[in-house]
mmCIF file of C-alpha atoms in Angstrom:
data_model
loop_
_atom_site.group_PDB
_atom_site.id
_atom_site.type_symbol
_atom_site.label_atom_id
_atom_site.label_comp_id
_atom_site.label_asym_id
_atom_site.label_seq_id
_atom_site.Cartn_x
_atom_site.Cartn_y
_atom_site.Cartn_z
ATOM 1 C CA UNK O 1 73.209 52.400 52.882
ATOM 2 C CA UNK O 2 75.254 49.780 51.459
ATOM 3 C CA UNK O 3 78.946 48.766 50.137
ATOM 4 C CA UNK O 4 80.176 49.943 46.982
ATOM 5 C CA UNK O 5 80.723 47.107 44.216
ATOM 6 C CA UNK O 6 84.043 45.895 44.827
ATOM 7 C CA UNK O 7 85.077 46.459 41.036
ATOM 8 C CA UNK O 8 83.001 49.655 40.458
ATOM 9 C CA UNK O 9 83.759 52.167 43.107
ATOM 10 C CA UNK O 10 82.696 56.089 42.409
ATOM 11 C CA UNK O 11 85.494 58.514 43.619
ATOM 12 C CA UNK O 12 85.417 61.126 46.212
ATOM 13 C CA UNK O 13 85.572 64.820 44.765
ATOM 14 C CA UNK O 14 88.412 65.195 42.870
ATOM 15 C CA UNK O 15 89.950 61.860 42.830
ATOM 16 C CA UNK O 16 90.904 59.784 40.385
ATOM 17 C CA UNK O 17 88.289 56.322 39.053
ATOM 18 C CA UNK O 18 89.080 53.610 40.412
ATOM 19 C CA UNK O 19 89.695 50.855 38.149
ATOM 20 C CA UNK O 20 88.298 47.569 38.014
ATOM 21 C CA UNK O 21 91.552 45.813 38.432
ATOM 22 C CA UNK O 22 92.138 47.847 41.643
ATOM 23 C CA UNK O 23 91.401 47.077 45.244
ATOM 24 C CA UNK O 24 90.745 48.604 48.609
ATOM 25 C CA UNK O 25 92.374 48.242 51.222
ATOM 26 C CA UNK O 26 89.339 47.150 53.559
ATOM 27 C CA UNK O 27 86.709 47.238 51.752
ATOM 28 C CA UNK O 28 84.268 47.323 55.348
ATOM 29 C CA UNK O 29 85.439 50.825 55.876
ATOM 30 C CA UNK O 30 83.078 51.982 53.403
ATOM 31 C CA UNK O 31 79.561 52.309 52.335
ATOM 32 C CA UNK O 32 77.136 54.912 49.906
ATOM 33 C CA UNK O 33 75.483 57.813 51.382
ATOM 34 C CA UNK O 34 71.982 58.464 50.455
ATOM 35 C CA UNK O 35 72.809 59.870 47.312
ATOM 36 C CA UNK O 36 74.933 56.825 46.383
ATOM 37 C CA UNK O 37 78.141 58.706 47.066
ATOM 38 C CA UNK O 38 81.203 56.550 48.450
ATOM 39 C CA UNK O 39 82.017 57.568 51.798
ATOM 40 C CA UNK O 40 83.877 56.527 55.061
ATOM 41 C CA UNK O 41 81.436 53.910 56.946
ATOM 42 C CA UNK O 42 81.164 54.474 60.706
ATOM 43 C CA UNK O 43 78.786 53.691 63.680
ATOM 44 C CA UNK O 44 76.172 55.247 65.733
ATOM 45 C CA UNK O 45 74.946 54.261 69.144
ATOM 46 C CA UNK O 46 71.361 54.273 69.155
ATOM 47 C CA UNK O 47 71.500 55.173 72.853
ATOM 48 C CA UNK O 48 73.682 57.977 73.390
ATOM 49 C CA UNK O 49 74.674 59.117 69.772
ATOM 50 C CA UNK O 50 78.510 58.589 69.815
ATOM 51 C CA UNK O 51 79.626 58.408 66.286
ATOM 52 C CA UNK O 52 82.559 55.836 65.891
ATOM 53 C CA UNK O 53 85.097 55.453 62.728
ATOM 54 C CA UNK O 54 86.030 52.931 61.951
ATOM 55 C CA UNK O 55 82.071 51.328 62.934
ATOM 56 C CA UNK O 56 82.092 49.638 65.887
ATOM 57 C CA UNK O 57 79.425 46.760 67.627
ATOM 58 C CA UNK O 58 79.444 48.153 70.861
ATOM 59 C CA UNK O 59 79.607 51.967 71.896
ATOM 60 C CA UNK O 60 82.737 53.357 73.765
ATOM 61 C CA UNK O 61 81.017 55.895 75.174
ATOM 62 C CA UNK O 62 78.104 53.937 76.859
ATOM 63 C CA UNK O 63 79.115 50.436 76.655
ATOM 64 C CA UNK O 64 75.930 50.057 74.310
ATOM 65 C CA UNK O 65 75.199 47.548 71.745
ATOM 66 C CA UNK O 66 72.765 48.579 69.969
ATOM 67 C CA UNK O 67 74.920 50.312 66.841
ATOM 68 C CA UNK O 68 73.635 51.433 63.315
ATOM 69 C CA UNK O 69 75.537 51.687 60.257
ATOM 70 C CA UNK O 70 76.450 55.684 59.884
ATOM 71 C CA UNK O 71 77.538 57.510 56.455
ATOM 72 C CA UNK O 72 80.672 59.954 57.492
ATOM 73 C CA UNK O 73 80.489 63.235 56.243
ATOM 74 C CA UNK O 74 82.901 64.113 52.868
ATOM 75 C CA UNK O 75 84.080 67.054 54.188
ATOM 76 C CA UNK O 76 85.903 68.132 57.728
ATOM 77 C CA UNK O 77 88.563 70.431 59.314
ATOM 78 C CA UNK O 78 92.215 69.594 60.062
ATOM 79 C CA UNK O 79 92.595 68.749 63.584
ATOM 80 C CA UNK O 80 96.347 68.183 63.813
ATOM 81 C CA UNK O 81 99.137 66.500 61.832
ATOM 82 C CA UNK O 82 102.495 64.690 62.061
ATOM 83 C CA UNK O 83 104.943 63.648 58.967
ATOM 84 C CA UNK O 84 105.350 59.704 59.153
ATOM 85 C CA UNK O 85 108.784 59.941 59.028
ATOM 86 C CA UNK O 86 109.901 55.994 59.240
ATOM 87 C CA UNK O 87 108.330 52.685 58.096
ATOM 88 C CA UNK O 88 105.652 51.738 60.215
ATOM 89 C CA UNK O 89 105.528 48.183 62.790
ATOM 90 C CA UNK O 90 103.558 45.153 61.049
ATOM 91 C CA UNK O 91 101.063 45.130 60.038
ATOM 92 C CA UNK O 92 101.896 48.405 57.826
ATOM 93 C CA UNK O 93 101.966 46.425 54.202
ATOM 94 C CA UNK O 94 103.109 49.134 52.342
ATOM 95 C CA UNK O 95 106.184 49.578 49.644
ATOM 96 C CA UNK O 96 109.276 48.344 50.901
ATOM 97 C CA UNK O 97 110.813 51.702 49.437
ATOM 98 C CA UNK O 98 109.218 53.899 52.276
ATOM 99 C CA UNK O 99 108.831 57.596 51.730
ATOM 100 C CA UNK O 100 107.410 59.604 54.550
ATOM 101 C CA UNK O 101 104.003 60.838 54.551
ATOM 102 C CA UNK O 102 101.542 63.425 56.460
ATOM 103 C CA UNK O 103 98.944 61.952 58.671
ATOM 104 C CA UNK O 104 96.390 63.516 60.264
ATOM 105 C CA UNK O 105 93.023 63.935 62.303
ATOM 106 C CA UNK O 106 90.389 65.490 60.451
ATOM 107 C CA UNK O 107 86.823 66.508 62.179
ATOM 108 C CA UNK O 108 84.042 65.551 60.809
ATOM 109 C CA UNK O 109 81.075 67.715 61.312
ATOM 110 C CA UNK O 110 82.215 67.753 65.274
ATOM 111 C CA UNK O 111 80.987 64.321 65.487
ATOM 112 C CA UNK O 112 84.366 62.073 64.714
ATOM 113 C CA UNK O 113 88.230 62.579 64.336
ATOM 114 C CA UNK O 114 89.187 60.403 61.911
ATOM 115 C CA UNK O 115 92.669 59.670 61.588
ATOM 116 C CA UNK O 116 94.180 59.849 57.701
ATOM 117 C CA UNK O 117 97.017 60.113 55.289
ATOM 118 C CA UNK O 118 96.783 63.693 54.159
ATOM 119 C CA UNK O 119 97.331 64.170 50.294
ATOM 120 C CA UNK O 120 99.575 67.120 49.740
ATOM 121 C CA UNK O 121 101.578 68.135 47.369
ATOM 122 C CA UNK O 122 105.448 68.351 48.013
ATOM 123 C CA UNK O 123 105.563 71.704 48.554
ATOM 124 C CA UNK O 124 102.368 72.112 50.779
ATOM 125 C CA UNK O 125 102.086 72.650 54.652
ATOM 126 C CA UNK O 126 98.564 72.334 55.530
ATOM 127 C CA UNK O 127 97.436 74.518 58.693
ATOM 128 C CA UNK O 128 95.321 72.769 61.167
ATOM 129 C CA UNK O 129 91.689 74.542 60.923
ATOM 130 C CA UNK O 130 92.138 73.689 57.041
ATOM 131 C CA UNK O 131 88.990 73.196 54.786
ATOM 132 C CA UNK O 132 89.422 68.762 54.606
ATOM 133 C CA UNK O 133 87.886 66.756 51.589
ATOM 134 C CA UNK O 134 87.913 62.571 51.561
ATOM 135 C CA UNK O 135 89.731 61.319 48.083
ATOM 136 C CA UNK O 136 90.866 57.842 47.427
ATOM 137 C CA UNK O 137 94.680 57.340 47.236
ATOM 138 C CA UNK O 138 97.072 54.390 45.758
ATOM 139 C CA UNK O 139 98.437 52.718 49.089
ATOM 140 C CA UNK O 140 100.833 49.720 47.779
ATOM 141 C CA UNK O 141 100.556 47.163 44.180
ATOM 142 C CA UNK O 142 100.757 43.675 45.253
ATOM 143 C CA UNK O 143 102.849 41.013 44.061
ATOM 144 C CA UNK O 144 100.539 40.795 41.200
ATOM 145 C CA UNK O 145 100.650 44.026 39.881
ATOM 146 C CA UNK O 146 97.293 45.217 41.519
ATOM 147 C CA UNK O 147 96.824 48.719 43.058
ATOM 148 C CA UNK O 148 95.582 49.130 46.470
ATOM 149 C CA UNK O 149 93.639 52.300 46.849
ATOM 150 C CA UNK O 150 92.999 54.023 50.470
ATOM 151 C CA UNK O 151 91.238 57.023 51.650
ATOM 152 C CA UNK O 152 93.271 60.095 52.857
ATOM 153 C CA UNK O 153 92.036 63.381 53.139
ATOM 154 C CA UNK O 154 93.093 67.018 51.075
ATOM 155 C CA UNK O 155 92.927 70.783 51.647
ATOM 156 C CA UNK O 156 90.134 71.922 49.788
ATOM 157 C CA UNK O 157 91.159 74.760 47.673
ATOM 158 C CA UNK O 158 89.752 77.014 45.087
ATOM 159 C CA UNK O 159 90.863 74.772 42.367
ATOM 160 C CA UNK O 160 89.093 71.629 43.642
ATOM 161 C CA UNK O 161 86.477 72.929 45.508
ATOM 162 C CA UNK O 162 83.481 72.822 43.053
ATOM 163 C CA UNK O 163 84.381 69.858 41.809
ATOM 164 C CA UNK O 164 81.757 66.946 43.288
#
């Protein structure tokens, strides 16, 4: 496993290329699965198995230490969800025009909630039990006039669904 290029980064299902003048927001929260696919980096304790996001060096289920480097799964189910309705404390960096937002958890293969923007579109509620995918979103441009991509997480649908 290992970190994308920082100027070359392949996009979840359905989302759009990133381009080389763009950058992520933390660049630590992800790595390539086994089939060089970008995906959300997390941690495993070799001891017990706990499965952190973001990774972690110690475990905070068994107060281990002994932590390996763990691909997260693509694809999850909607665990709950709130609308961000006001501009978040510091260190939120985001547009100084704030527009509220869904965020949610999202299970992962039962092994992690993970918590996430949720990319809808205006007229969409999502259910919680809903089918989850991981895309890459525009977060903020700095001063500079580069884009700041994060992850969130959509509803798979019939539309997107085969799309890899």
């Amino acid at each position: 496993m290992r970190h994308p290029s920082p100027t070359v980064n392949q996009p979840a299902a359905g989302s759009r290329q990133q381009l080389p003048d763009d950058r992520f927001v933390d660049p630590d929260l992800l790595c390539e699965d086994d089939s060089g696919v970008t995906t959300l980096r997390g941690s495993r304790c070799n001891e017990c198995g706990a499965i952190t996001f973001p990774a972690q060096a110690s475990c905070p289920r068994c107060a281990g230490t002994h932590m390996s480097a763990h691909p997260l799964p693509r694809r999850g189910t909607l665990w709950t969800f709130t609308i961000q309705r006001f501009r978040p404390k510091s260190p939120y960096d985001g547009p100084i025009e704030f527009e509220p937002y869904a965020v949610g958890y999202v299970n992962l293969a039962d092994q992690v909630l993970v918590e996430a923007r949720l990319s809808l579109r205006p007229d969409q509620v999502p259910l919680i039990g809903d089918e989850m995918e991981l895309v890459f979103t525009p977060y903020t441009c700095t001063p500079d006039g580069v884009t700041v991509t994060t992850y969130a997480f959509r509803t798979v649908t019939d539309e997107n669904d085969g799309q890899s």
